[in-house]
Amino acid sequence: MKMVTSPHILLVDDSVQELQQLSATLRAEGFRLSMASDGRTGYQRAVVTQPDLILLDLIMPLMDGLSACRLLKADPATRHIPVIFLTAKNEPEERLRGFQLGGVDYVAKPVLAAEVVARVRIHLNRRDIYRPQRDAVMTPSTNPDDVLFEAAMREIREHLEALPSIPEIAQRVGTHDKRLGQIFRERLGLTVSAFIGEERIRQGRDLLAKTDMGVEQIATQVGFGTGANFTTAFRKRMGMTPTHYRQAIQSQPPELA
């Protein structure tokens, strides 16, 4: 007879009081529990223990919840695990940012233990949504540098319009700018700055080909201060202005465009 094990929850929070309160409640409900007090340790524990669900505080030392979620969703070994954020910053912008990173739910602090249990059960009952990917990822974790690389590329691609500094990008994915630069050079032969420049031109090229947005609007969306700056960089990289590129694309037969 096959033994059925209870769901395993990973609780990541730097508040001793919150850890004690929630761990007591979750254990009383029959859940198996692992705990961590910062985002990096939480990510590492998730890789090793493969929990069924993660309760992740947003504000923590060393690595916050958003940075930890970036790593969790960049790593094939953990991206399938549902993440519920615990936060005292119950603002719409913060919620949207968490959902964009892959979180499935939020619980506002101070938490009501019964609400946490209810939300945990809801998302555990939805595990079949995530299981199609699960068999493919139950292998040893990828190289940590690969995870950082994927998380940083995603951060850059999703925030070109208002991109933070390279040290801040590195901090958001849990490293420092020198290491991040080394990782990019090893994998792409480019500095982080050079990759950002290439990505801005790539996205600008896609928008020119697939939309009717004006050059100024595209320039803003991909992070150039002005249309003139975008045009200068585009001509240098592509050998023609954005306008000429769009005309060339539109003049091609549909099967070649």
Short mmCIF file of C-alpha atoms in Angstrom, two decimals:
data_model
loop_
_atom_site.label_atom_id
_atom_site.label_comp_id
_atom_site.label_asym_id
_atom_site.label_seq_id
_atom_site.Cartn_x
_atom_site.Cartn_y
_atom_site.Cartn_z
CA MET A 1 0.00 0.00 0.00
CA LYS A 2 1.47 3.34 -1.05
CA MET A 3 1.98 5.78 1.80
CA VAL A 4 0.50 9.25 1.25
CA THR A 5 2.66 12.05 2.62
CA SER A 6 1.30 15.38 3.73
CA PRO A 7 2.13 18.48 1.64
CA HIS A 8 5.46 20.14 2.33
CA ILE A 9 5.47 23.92 2.87
CA LEU A 10 8.58 26.12 2.85
CA LEU A 11 8.13 29.21 5.04
CA VAL A 12 10.61 32.04 4.42
CA ASP A 13 10.38 34.99 6.84
CA ASP A 14 12.89 36.93 8.95
CA SER A 15 10.36 37.62 11.73
CA VAL A 16 10.77 35.12 14.56
CA GLN A 17 7.23 35.88 15.73
CA GLU A 18 5.75 35.23 12.30
CA LEU A 19 7.76 32.01 11.93
CA GLN A 20 6.59 30.73 15.30
CA GLN A 21 2.96 31.65 14.72
CA LEU A 22 2.67 30.27 11.20
CA SER A 23 4.79 27.18 11.79
CA ALA A 24 2.63 26.19 14.78
CA THR A 25 -0.56 26.68 12.76
CA LEU A 26 0.68 24.84 9.67
CA ARG A 27 1.99 21.90 11.67
CA ALA A 28 -1.30 21.70 13.56
CA GLU A 29 -3.02 21.43 10.17
CA GLY A 30 -0.83 18.44 9.30
CA PHE A 31 1.61 20.08 6.90
CA ARG A 32 5.30 19.20 6.80
CA LEU A 33 7.38 22.33 7.18
CA SER A 34 10.81 23.75 6.31
CA MET A 35 11.88 27.26 7.27
CA ALA A 36 14.39 29.94 6.28
CA SER A 37 14.98 33.49 7.48
CA ASP A 38 16.21 35.17 4.27
CA GLY A 39 15.55 34.91 0.56
CA ARG A 40 18.84 33.32 -0.50
CA THR A 41 18.62 30.56 2.10
CA GLY A 42 14.97 30.09 1.13
CA TYR A 43 15.87 29.65 -2.54
CA GLN A 44 18.66 27.19 -1.69
CA ARG A 45 16.34 25.23 0.60
CA ALA A 46 13.68 25.10 -2.13
CA VAL A 47 16.19 23.59 -4.57
CA VAL A 48 17.14 20.89 -2.07
CA THR A 49 13.77 20.06 -0.47
CA GLN A 50 11.40 20.64 -3.44
CA PRO A 51 8.44 21.86 -1.35
CA ASP A 52 4.88 21.75 -2.64
CA LEU A 53 4.38 25.47 -1.93
CA ILE A 54 6.44 28.43 -0.68
CA LEU A 55 5.26 31.17 1.70
CA LEU A 56 7.68 34.03 1.03
CA ASP A 57 8.03 37.27 2.97
CA LEU A 58 8.75 40.34 0.84
CA ILE A 59 10.92 42.39 3.18
CA MET A 60 13.98 40.50 4.47
CA PRO A 61 17.72 41.13 4.94
CA LEU A 62 20.40 39.78 2.60
CA MET A 63 17.86 38.99 -0.14
CA ASP A 64 14.24 40.12 -0.25
CA GLY A 65 11.26 38.10 -1.43
CA LEU A 66 11.12 39.58 -4.93
CA SER A 67 14.78 38.75 -5.57
CA ALA A 68 14.27 35.24 -4.22
CA CYS A 69 11.24 34.79 -6.48
CA ARG A 70 13.31 35.84 -9.51
CA LEU A 71 15.77 33.04 -8.75
CA LEU A 72 13.03 30.51 -8.05
CA LYS A 73 11.35 31.23 -11.39
CA ALA A 74 14.63 31.31 -13.31
CA ASP A 75 15.70 27.87 -12.03
CA PRO A 76 14.13 24.88 -13.85
CA ALA A 77 14.30 22.93 -10.60
CA THR A 78 12.00 25.34 -8.73
CA ARG A 79 9.99 27.37 -11.24
CA HIS A 80 6.98 25.03 -10.93
CA ILE A 81 6.56 25.65 -7.17
CA PRO A 82 3.70 28.06 -6.34
CA VAL A 83 4.80 31.12 -4.33
CA ILE A 84 2.49 33.03 -1.96
CA PHE A 85 3.91 36.36 -0.80
CA LEU A 86 3.55 37.60 2.79
CA THR A 87 3.75 41.38 2.96
CA ALA A 88 3.05 44.43 5.07
CA LYS A 89 3.31 46.53 1.88
CA ASN A 90 -0.17 45.82 0.59
CA GLU A 91 -0.03 48.22 -2.37
CA PRO A 92 -1.37 47.51 -5.90
CA GLU A 93 2.00 48.26 -7.53
CA GLU A 94 3.76 45.84 -5.20
CA ARG A 95 1.18 43.13 -5.86
CA LEU A 96 1.49 43.61 -9.62
CA ARG A 97 5.27 43.35 -9.44
CA GLY A 98 5.02 40.11 -7.50
CA PHE A 99 2.51 38.61 -9.93
CA GLN A 100 4.71 39.59 -12.86
CA LEU A 101 7.58 37.68 -11.26
CA GLY A 102 5.46 34.55 -10.95
CA GLY A 103 3.81 34.75 -7.53
CA VAL A 104 0.35 33.18 -7.33
CA ASP A 105 -1.11 35.03 -4.33
CA TYR A 106 -0.58 37.57 -1.54
CA VAL A 107 -1.42 37.56 2.18
CA ALA A 108 -1.25 40.91 3.97
CA LYS A 109 0.56 41.28 7.28
CA PRO A 110 -0.18 41.05 10.12
CA VAL A 111 -1.34 37.68 8.85
CA LEU A 112 -4.47 35.89 9.93
CA ALA A 113 -3.34 32.28 10.33
CA ALA A 114 -6.68 30.90 9.15
CA GLU A 115 -6.41 32.94 5.93
CA VAL A 116 -2.91 31.60 5.27
CA VAL A 117 -4.13 28.02 5.71
CA ALA A 118 -7.11 28.64 3.42
CA ARG A 119 -4.94 30.15 0.65
CA VAL A 120 -2.36 27.39 1.00
CA ARG A 121 -5.07 24.75 0.57
CA ILE A 122 -6.52 26.55 -2.46
CA HIS A 123 -3.17 26.56 -4.27
CA LEU A 124 -2.25 23.03 -3.23
CA ASN A 125 -5.52 21.90 -4.80
CA ARG A 126 -4.37 23.60 -8.02
CA ARG A 127 -1.06 21.74 -8.16
CA ASP A 128 -2.13 19.91 -11.31
CA ILE A 129 -1.72 23.25 -13.09
CA TYR A 130 2.00 23.09 -12.38
CA ARG A 131 2.55 19.33 -12.64
CA PRO A 132 2.88 19.14 -16.46
CA GLN A 133 6.29 20.80 -16.01
CA ARG A 134 7.25 19.00 -12.84
CA ASP A 135 8.53 15.65 -14.13
CA ALA A 136 10.83 17.51 -16.50
CA VAL A 137 12.45 19.56 -13.74
CA MET A 138 12.96 16.99 -10.99
CA THR A 139 16.64 16.79 -11.83
CA PRO A 140 19.64 18.35 -10.11
CA SER A 141 19.55 22.13 -10.22
CA THR A 142 21.29 23.92 -13.02
CA ASN A 143 24.54 25.78 -12.48
CA PRO A 144 23.87 28.69 -10.05
CA ASP A 145 25.49 31.07 -12.53
CA ASP A 146 23.00 29.95 -15.18
CA VAL A 147 20.14 30.82 -12.82
CA LEU A 148 21.61 34.27 -12.14
CA PHE A 149 22.14 34.79 -15.87
CA GLU A 150 18.54 33.87 -16.75
CA ALA A 151 17.13 36.00 -13.91
CA ALA A 152 19.22 39.02 -14.92
CA MET A 153 18.28 38.74 -18.61
CA ARG A 154 14.61 38.56 -17.65
CA GLU A 155 15.00 41.61 -15.39
CA ILE A 156 16.66 43.58 -18.20
CA ARG A 157 14.18 42.56 -20.90
CA GLU A 158 11.15 43.39 -18.77
CA HIS A 159 12.37 46.80 -17.56
CA LEU A 160 14.14 48.40 -20.52
CA GLU A 161 11.96 51.51 -20.37
CA ALA A 162 13.15 52.40 -16.87
CA LEU A 163 16.12 50.12 -16.29
CA PRO A 164 17.84 50.30 -12.90
CA SER A 165 21.62 50.56 -12.65
CA ILE A 166 23.74 47.47 -13.23
CA PRO A 167 24.64 47.20 -9.50
CA GLU A 168 20.93 47.30 -8.68
CA ILE A 169 20.13 44.65 -11.32
CA ALA A 170 22.83 42.47 -9.76
CA GLN A 171 21.41 43.06 -6.30
CA ARG A 172 17.92 42.13 -7.48
CA VAL A 173 19.10 38.72 -8.62
CA GLY A 174 21.21 38.13 -5.55
CA THR A 175 24.76 38.91 -6.61
CA HIS A 176 27.10 41.88 -7.21
CA ASP A 177 27.90 43.74 -10.41
CA LYS A 178 31.41 42.31 -10.89
CA ARG A 179 30.21 38.73 -10.72
CA LEU A 180 27.26 39.49 -12.98
CA GLY A 181 29.61 41.05 -15.51
CA GLN A 182 31.83 37.98 -15.44
CA ILE A 183 28.83 35.69 -15.99
CA PHE A 184 27.67 37.72 -19.01
CA ARG A 185 31.15 37.75 -20.54
CA GLU A 186 31.49 33.99 -20.09
CA ARG A 187 28.12 33.24 -21.70
CA LEU A 188 27.74 35.96 -24.31
CA GLY A 189 31.16 37.51 -24.74
CA LEU A 190 29.48 40.83 -23.86
CA THR A 191 29.46 43.14 -20.89
CA VAL A 192 26.11 43.71 -19.19
CA SER A 193 26.02 47.21 -20.71
CA ALA A 194 26.67 45.83 -24.19
CA PHE A 195 23.90 43.26 -23.76
CA ILE A 196 21.49 46.01 -22.68
CA GLY A 197 22.38 47.98 -25.80
CA GLU A 198 21.83 44.93 -28.02
CA GLU A 199 18.53 44.15 -26.33
CA ARG A 200 17.28 47.71 -26.81
CA ILE A 201 18.02 47.51 -30.53
CA ARG A 202 16.47 44.04 -30.79
CA GLN A 203 13.24 45.11 -29.13
CA GLY A 204 13.20 48.33 -31.14
CA ARG A 205 13.62 46.33 -34.34
CA ASP A 206 10.69 44.07 -33.37
CA LEU A 207 8.45 47.04 -32.63
CA LEU A 208 9.34 48.69 -35.94
CA ALA A 209 8.47 45.49 -37.81
CA LYS A 210 5.34 44.45 -35.92
CA THR A 211 3.65 47.69 -34.82
CA ASP A 212 2.81 51.12 -36.18
CA MET A 213 4.28 52.90 -33.17
CA GLY A 214 6.23 56.06 -33.94
CA VAL A 215 10.00 56.22 -33.58
CA GLU A 216 9.79 58.51 -30.53
CA GLN A 217 7.36 56.14 -28.79
CA ILE A 218 9.51 53.12 -29.55
CA ALA A 219 12.60 54.97 -28.33
CA THR A 220 10.91 55.62 -24.99
CA GLN A 221 9.66 52.06 -24.64
CA VAL A 222 13.09 50.51 -25.15
CA GLY A 223 14.86 52.95 -22.86
CA PHE A 224 16.39 55.66 -25.05
CA GLY A 225 16.03 59.19 -23.82
CA THR A 226 15.04 60.59 -27.19
CA GLY A 227 14.16 59.47 -30.69
CA ALA A 228 17.41 61.02 -31.89
CA ASN A 229 19.46 58.84 -29.52
CA PHE A 230 17.57 55.75 -30.66
CA THR A 231 18.10 56.65 -34.32
CA THR A 232 21.83 57.17 -33.81
CA ALA A 233 22.28 53.84 -31.98
CA PHE A 234 20.05 52.00 -34.47
CA ARG A 235 21.94 53.33 -37.50
CA LYS A 236 25.26 52.39 -35.92
CA ARG A 237 24.09 48.83 -35.23
CA MET A 238 21.89 48.17 -38.29
CA GLY A 239 23.45 50.39 -40.94
CA MET A 240 20.20 52.29 -41.55
CA THR A 241 17.76 54.53 -39.70
CA PRO A 242 14.68 53.11 -37.96
CA THR A 243 12.46 54.66 -40.63
CA HIS A 244 14.41 53.08 -43.47
CA TYR A 245 14.41 49.73 -41.66
CA ARG A 246 10.62 49.82 -41.30
CA GLN A 247 10.23 50.74 -44.97
CA ALA A 248 12.52 47.89 -45.99
CA ILE A 249 10.58 45.38 -43.87
CA GLN A 250 7.22 46.57 -45.21
CA SER A 251 8.38 46.34 -48.81
CA GLN A 252 9.30 42.67 -48.49
CA PRO A 253 6.89 39.96 -49.68
CA PRO A 254 4.86 38.53 -46.74
CA GLU A 255 6.71 35.21 -46.80
CA LEU A 256 10.04 37.03 -46.35
CA ALA A 257 9.02 39.69 -43.85
#
